[in-house]
GROMACS .gro file of C-alpha atoms in nm:
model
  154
    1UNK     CA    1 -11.776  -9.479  -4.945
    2UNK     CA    2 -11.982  -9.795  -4.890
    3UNK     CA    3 -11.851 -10.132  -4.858
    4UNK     CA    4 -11.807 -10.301  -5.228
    5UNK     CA    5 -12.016 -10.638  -5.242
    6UNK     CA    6 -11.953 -10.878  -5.402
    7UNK     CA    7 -12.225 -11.096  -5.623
    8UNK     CA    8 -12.103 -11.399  -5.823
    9UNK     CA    9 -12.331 -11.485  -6.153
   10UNK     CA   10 -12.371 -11.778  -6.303
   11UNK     CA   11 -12.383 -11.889  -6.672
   12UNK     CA   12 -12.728 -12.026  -6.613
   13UNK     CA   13 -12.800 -11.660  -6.408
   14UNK     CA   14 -12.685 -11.485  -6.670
   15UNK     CA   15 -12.889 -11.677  -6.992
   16UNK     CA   16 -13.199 -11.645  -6.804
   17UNK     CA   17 -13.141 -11.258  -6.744
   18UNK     CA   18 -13.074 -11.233  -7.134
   19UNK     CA   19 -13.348 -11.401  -7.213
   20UNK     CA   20 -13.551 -11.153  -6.927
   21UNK     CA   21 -13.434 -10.837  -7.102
   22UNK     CA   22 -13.541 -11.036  -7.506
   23UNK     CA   23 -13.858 -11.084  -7.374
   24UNK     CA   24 -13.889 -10.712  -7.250
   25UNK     CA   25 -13.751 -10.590  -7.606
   26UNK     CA   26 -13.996 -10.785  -7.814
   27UNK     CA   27 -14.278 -10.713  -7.602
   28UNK     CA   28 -14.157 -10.301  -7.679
   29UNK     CA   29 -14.282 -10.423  -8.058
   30UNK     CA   30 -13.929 -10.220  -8.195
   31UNK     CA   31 -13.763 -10.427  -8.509
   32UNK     CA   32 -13.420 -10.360  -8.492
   33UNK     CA   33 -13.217 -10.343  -8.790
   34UNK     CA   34 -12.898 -10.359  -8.569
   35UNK     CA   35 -12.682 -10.404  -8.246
   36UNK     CA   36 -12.411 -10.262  -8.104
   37UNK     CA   37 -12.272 -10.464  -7.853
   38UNK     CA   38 -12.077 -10.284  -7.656
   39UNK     CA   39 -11.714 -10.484  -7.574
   40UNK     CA   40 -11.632 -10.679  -7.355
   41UNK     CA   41 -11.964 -10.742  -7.123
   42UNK     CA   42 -12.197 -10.649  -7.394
   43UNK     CA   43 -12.120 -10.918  -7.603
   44UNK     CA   44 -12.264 -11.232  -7.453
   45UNK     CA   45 -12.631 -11.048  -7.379
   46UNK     CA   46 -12.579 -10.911  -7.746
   47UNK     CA   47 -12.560 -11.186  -7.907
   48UNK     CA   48 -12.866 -11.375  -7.699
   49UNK     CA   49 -13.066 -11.063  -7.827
   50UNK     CA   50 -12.986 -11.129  -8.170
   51UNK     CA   51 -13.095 -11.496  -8.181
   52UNK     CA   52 -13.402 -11.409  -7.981
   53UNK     CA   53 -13.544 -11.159  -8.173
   54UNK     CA   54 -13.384 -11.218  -8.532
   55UNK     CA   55 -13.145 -10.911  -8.574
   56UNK     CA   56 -12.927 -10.958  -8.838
   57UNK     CA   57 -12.651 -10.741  -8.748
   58UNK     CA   58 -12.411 -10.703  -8.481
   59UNK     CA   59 -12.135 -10.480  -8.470
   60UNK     CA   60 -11.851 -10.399  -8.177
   61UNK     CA   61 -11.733 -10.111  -8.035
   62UNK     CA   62 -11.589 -10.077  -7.667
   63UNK     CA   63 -11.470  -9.811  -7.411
   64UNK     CA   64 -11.210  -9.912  -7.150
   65UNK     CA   65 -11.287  -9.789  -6.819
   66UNK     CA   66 -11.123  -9.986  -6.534
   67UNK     CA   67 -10.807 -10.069  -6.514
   68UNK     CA   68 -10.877 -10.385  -6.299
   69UNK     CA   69 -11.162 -10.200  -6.037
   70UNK     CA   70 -11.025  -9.862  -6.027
   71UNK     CA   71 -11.209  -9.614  -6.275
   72UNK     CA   72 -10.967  -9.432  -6.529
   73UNK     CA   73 -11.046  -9.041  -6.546
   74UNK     CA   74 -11.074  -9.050  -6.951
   75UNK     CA   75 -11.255  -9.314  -7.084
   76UNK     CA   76 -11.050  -9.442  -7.398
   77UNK     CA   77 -11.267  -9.578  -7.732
   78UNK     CA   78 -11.180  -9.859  -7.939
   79UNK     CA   79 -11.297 -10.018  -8.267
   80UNK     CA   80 -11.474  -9.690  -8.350
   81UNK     CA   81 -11.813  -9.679  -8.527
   82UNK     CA   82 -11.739  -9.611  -8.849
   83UNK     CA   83 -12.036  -9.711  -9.061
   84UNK     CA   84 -12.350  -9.513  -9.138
   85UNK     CA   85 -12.675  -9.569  -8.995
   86UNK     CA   86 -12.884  -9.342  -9.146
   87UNK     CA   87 -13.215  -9.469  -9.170
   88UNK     CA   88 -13.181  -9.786  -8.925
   89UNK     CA   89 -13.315  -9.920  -8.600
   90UNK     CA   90 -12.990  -9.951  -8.348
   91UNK     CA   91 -12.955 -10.141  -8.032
   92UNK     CA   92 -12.671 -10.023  -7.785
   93UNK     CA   93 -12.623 -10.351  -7.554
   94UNK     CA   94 -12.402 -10.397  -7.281
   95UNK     CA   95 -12.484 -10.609  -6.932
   96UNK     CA   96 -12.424 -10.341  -6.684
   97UNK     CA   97 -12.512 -10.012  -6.696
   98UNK     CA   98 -12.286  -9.801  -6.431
   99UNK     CA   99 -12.214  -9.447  -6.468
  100UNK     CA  100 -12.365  -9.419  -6.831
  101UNK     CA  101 -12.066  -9.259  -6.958
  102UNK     CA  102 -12.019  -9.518  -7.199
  103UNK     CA  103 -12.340  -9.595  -7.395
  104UNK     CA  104 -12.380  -9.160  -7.359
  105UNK     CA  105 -12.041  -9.137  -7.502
  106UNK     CA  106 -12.180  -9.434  -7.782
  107UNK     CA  107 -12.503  -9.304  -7.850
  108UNK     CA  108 -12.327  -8.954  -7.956
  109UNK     CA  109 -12.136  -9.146  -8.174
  110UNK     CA  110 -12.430  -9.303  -8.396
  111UNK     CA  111 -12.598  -8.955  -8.392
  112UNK     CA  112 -12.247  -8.845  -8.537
  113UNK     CA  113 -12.327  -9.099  -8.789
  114UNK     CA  114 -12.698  -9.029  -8.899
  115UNK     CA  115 -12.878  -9.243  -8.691
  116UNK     CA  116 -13.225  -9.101  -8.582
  117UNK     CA  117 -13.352  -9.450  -8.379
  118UNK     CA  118 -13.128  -9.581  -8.099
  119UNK     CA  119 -13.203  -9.708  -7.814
  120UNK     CA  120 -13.031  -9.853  -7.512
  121UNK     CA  121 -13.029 -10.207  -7.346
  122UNK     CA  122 -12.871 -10.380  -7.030
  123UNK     CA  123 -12.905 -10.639  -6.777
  124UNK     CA  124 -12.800 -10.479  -6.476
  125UNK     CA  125 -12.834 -10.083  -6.417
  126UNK     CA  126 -12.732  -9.856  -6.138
  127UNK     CA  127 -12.932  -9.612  -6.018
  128UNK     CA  128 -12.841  -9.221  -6.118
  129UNK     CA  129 -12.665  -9.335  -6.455
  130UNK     CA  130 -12.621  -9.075  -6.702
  131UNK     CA  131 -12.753  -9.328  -6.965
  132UNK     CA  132 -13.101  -9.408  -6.814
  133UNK     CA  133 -13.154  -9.726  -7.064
  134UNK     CA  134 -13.510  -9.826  -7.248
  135UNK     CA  135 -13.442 -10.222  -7.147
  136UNK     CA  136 -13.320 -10.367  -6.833
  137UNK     CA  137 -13.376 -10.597  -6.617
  138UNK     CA  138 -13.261 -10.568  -6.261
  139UNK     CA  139 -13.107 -10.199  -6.060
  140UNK     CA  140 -12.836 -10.291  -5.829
  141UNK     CA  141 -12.704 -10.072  -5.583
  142UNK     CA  142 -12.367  -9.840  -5.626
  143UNK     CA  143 -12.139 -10.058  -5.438
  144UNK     CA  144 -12.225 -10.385  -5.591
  145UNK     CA  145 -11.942 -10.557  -5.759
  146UNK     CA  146 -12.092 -10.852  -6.065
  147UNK     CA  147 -11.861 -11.130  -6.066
  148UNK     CA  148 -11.944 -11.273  -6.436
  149UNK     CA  149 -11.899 -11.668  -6.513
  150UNK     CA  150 -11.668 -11.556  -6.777
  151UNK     CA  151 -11.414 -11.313  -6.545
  152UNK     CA  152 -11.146 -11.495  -6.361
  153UNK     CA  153 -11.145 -11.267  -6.099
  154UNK     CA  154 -11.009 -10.962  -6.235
   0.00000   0.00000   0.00000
């Protein structure tokens, strides 16, 4: 395995980069009825979306995959979706896009639940991810670790 790196982002990083991946979604010309921001990463970009480009709904829903770094074999959902969304325009958000498991796992979920439009969103993506997003801004390599303003060094 390759040596983790480490990158440390800052909130200033991080509000330009949301702004980065609004930009890229408007310029796609989609109205979105909705988001899903996916918990806990997804939220911050998620809600920078929605103020950019005037979405009037955001919902949660979250997978737990690490149990501090190390990956857990069965992903485990929380705050299930719920709510149909037949008929509407959803964005899956979250800021880093690793394995894809998780906005897969998500986006099976809403098509559980009617919805015909969804498309995917993140800041950071890794290369080979099951999920291959619509929006992103920036591919990092496998063994890159983000430190985010917000994590106390989990």
């Amino acid at each position: 395995t390759m040596m983790k790196e480490y990158i440390n982002v800052t909130w200033s990083e991080l509000t330009e980069e949301c702004q980065l991946l609004a930009d890229h979604i408007h310029h796609a010309g989609v109205q979105f009825t909705d988001i899903i921001a996916i918990a806990r990463g997804g939220l911050i970009p998620a809600q920078h979306i929605a103020y950019a480009l005037d979405i009037p709904r955001i919902y949660t829903t979250g997978i737990n995959h690490y149990d501090g770094e190390e990956m857990q074999q069965e992903p485990v959902l929380y705050q299930p979706i719920t709510e149909s969304f037949e008929g509407r325009a959803v964005l899956i958000v979250d800021e880093l896009v690793d394995t894809g498991s998780t906005i897969a796992h998500i986006k099976r979920e809403l098509e559980h639940h009617g919805c015909k439009y969804i498309k995917t969103a993140c800041i950071w993506c890794k290369p080979n991810n099951l999920a291959s997003p619509e929006y992103w801004v920036r591919i990092v390599p496998s063994n890159v670790w983000l430190n985010m303003p917000y994590d106390k060094g989990e």
